[in-house]
mmCIF file of C-alpha atoms in Angstrom:
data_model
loop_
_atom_site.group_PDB
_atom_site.id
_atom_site.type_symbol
_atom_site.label_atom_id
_atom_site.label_comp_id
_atom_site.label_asym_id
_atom_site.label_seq_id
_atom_site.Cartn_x
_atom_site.Cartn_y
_atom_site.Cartn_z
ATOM 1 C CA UNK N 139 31.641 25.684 4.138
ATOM 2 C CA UNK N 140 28.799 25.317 6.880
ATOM 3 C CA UNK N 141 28.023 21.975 5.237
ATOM 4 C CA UNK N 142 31.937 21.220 6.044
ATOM 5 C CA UNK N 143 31.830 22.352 9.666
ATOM 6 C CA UNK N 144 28.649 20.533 10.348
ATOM 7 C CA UNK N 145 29.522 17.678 9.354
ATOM 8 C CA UNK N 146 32.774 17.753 11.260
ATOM 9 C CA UNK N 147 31.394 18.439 14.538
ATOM 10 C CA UNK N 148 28.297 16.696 14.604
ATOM 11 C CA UNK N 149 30.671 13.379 14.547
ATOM 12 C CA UNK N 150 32.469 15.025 17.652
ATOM 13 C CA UNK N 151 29.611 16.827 19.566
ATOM 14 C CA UNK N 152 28.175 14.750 22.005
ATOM 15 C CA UNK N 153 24.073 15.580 20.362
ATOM 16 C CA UNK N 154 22.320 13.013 23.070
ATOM 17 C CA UNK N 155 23.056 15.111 25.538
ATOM 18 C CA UNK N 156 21.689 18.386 23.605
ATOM 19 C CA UNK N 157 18.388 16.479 22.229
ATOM 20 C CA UNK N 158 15.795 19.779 23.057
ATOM 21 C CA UNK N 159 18.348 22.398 22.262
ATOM 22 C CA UNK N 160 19.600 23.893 18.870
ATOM 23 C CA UNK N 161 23.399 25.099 18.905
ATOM 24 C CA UNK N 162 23.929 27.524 16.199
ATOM 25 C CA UNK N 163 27.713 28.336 14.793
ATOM 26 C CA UNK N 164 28.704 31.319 13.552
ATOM 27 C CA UNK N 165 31.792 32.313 12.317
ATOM 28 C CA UNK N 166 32.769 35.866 10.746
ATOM 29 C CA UNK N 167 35.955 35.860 8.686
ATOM 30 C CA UNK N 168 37.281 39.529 8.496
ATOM 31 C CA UNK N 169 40.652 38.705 6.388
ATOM 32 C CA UNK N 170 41.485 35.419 4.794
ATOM 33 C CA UNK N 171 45.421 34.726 4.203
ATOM 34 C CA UNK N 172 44.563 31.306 3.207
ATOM 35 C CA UNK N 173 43.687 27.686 5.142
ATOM 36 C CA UNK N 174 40.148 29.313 5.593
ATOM 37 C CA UNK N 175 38.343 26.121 6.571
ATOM 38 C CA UNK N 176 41.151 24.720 8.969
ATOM 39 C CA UNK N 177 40.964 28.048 10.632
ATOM 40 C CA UNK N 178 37.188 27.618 10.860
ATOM 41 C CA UNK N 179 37.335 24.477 11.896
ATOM 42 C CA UNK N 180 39.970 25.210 14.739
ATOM 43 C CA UNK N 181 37.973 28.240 16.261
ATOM 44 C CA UNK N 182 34.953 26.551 16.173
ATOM 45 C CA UNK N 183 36.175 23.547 17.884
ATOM 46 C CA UNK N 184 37.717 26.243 20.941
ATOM 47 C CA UNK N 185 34.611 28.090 20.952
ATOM 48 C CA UNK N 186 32.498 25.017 21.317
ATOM 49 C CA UNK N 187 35.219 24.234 24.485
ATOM 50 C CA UNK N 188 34.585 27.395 25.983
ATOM 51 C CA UNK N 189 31.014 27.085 25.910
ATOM 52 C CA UNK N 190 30.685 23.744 27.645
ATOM 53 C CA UNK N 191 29.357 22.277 24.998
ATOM 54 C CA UNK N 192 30.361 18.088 25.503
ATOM 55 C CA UNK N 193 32.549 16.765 22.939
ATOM 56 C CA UNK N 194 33.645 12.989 22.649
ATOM 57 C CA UNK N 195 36.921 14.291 21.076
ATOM 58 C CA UNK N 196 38.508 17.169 19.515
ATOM 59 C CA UNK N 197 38.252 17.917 16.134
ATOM 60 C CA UNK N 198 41.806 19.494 14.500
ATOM 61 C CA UNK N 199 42.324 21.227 11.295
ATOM 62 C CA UNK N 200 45.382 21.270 9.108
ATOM 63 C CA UNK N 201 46.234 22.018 5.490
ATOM 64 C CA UNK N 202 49.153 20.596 3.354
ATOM 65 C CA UNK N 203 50.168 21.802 -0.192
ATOM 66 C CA UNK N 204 51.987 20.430 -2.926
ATOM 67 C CA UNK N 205 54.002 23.660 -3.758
ATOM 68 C CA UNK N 206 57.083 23.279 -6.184
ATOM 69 C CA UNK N 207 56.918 19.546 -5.496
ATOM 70 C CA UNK N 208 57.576 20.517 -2.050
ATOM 71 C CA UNK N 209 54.771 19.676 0.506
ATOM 72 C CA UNK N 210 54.206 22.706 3.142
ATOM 73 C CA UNK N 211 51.790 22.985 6.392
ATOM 74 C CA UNK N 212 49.123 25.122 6.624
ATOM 75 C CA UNK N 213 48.934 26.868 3.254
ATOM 76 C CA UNK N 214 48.683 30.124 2.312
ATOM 77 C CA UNK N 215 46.332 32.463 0.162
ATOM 78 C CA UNK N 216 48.965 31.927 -2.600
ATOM 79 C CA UNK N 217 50.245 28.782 -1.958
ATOM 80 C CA UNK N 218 46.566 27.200 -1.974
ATOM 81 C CA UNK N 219 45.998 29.179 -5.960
ATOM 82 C CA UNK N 220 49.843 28.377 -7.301
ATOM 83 C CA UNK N 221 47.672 25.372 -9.322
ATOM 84 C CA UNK N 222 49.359 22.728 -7.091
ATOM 85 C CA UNK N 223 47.593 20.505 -4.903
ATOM 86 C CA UNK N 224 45.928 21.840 -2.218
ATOM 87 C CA UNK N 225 44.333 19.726 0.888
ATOM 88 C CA UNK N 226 42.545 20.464 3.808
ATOM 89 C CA UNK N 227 42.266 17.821 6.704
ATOM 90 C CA UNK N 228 40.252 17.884 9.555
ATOM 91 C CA UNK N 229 40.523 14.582 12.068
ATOM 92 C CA UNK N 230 39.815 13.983 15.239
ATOM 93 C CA UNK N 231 42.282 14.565 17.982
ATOM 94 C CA UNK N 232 42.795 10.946 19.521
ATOM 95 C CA UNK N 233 42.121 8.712 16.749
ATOM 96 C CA UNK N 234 43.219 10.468 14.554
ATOM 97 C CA UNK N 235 40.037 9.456 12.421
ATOM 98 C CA UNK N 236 39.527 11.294 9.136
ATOM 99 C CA UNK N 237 36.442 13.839 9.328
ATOM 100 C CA UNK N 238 36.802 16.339 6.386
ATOM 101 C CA UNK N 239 39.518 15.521 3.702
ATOM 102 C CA UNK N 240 39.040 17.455 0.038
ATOM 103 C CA UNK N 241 41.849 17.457 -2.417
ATOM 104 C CA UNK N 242 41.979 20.078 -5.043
ATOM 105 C CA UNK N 243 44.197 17.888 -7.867
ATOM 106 C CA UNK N 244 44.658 14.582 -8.699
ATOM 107 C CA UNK N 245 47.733 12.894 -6.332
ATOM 108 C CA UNK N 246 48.787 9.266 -6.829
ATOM 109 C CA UNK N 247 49.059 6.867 -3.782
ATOM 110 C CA UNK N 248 52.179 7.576 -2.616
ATOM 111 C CA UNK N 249 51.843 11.478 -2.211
ATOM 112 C CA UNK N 250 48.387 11.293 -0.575
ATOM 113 C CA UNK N 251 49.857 8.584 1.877
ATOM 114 C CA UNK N 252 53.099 11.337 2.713
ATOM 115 C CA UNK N 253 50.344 14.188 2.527
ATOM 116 C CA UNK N 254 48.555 12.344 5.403
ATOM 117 C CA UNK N 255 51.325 11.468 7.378
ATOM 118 C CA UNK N 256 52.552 14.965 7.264
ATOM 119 C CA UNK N 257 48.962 16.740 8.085
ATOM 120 C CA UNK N 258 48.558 14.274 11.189
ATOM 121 C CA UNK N 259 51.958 15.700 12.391
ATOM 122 C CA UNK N 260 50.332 19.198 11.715
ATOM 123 C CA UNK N 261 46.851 18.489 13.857
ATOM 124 C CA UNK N 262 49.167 16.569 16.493
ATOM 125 C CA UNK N 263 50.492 20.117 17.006
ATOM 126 C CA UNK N 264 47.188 21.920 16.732
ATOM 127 C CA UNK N 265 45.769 19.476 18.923
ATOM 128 C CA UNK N 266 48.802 20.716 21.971
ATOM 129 C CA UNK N 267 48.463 23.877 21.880
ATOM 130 C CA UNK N 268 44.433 23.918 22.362
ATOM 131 C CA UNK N 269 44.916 21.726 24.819
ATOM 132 C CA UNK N 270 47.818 23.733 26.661
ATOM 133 C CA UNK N 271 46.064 27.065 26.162
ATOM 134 C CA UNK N 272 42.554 25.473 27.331
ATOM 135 C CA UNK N 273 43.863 23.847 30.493
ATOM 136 C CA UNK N 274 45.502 27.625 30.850
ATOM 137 C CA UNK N 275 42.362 29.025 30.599
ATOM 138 C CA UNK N 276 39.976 26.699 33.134
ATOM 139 C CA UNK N 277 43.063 27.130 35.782
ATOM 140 C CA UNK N 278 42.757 31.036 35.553
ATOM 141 C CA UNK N 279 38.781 30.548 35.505
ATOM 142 C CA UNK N 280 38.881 28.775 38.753
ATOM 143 C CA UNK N 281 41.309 31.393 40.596
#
């Protein structure tokens, strides 16, 4: 997973700007109920906002499952180990550019092109509500 996360953000985090520093991420999980990297992924990428730390664009997180030939947002624990397909997306926020993208089975064309239409949908809504709560967050900061 840190391989995942790092190479997520260091397409997002603006590194000239940080060229004699190190920044270190840490994440502790205490309970997973499934969509473990998106969730990584989505608290790293507020965390990294909170800190200051200069991003080019966000960098959303969103899972999609193929459960009971039914495709389903941000999996669960059991939904990602009913031995469907399981895929987690991470894109950026504006372009919606592809970052992190692994599937667990085998889907032809068509699925994989609904999968990504419906996981863009998902980090669209991701991508709001950081955005909302952020904004939120620097207008209480300055009061």
């Amino acid at each position: 997973m840190e391989a995942v996360v790092e190479q997520a953000f260091s397409s997002v985090i603006c590194l000239e700007q940080y060229i004699k520093s190190d920044i270190h991420i840490n994440v502790h999980v205490m309970e997973n109920d499934g969509s473990l990297i998106s969730v990584i992924i989505n608290a790293v990428n507020v965390a990294l906002l909170h800190a200051g730390i200069m991003l080019t664009d966000l960098c959303v997180s969103c899972t999609i499952g193929l459960v009971s030939k039914q495709l389903c947002l941000d999996c669960t624990q059991i939904e990602e180990n009913s031995g469907s397909c399981y895929v987690p997306v991470a894109m950026k926020g504006r372009t919606k550019d592809v970052i992190y993208m692994q599937l667990s089975n085998k889907l032809n064309i068509t699925q994989l092109s609904e999968c990504l239409e419906l996981v863009s949908v998902g980090c669209d809504l991701i991508k709001e509500v950081i955005d909302k709560e952020f904004k939120s967050f620097l207008l209480k900061e300055q009061q």
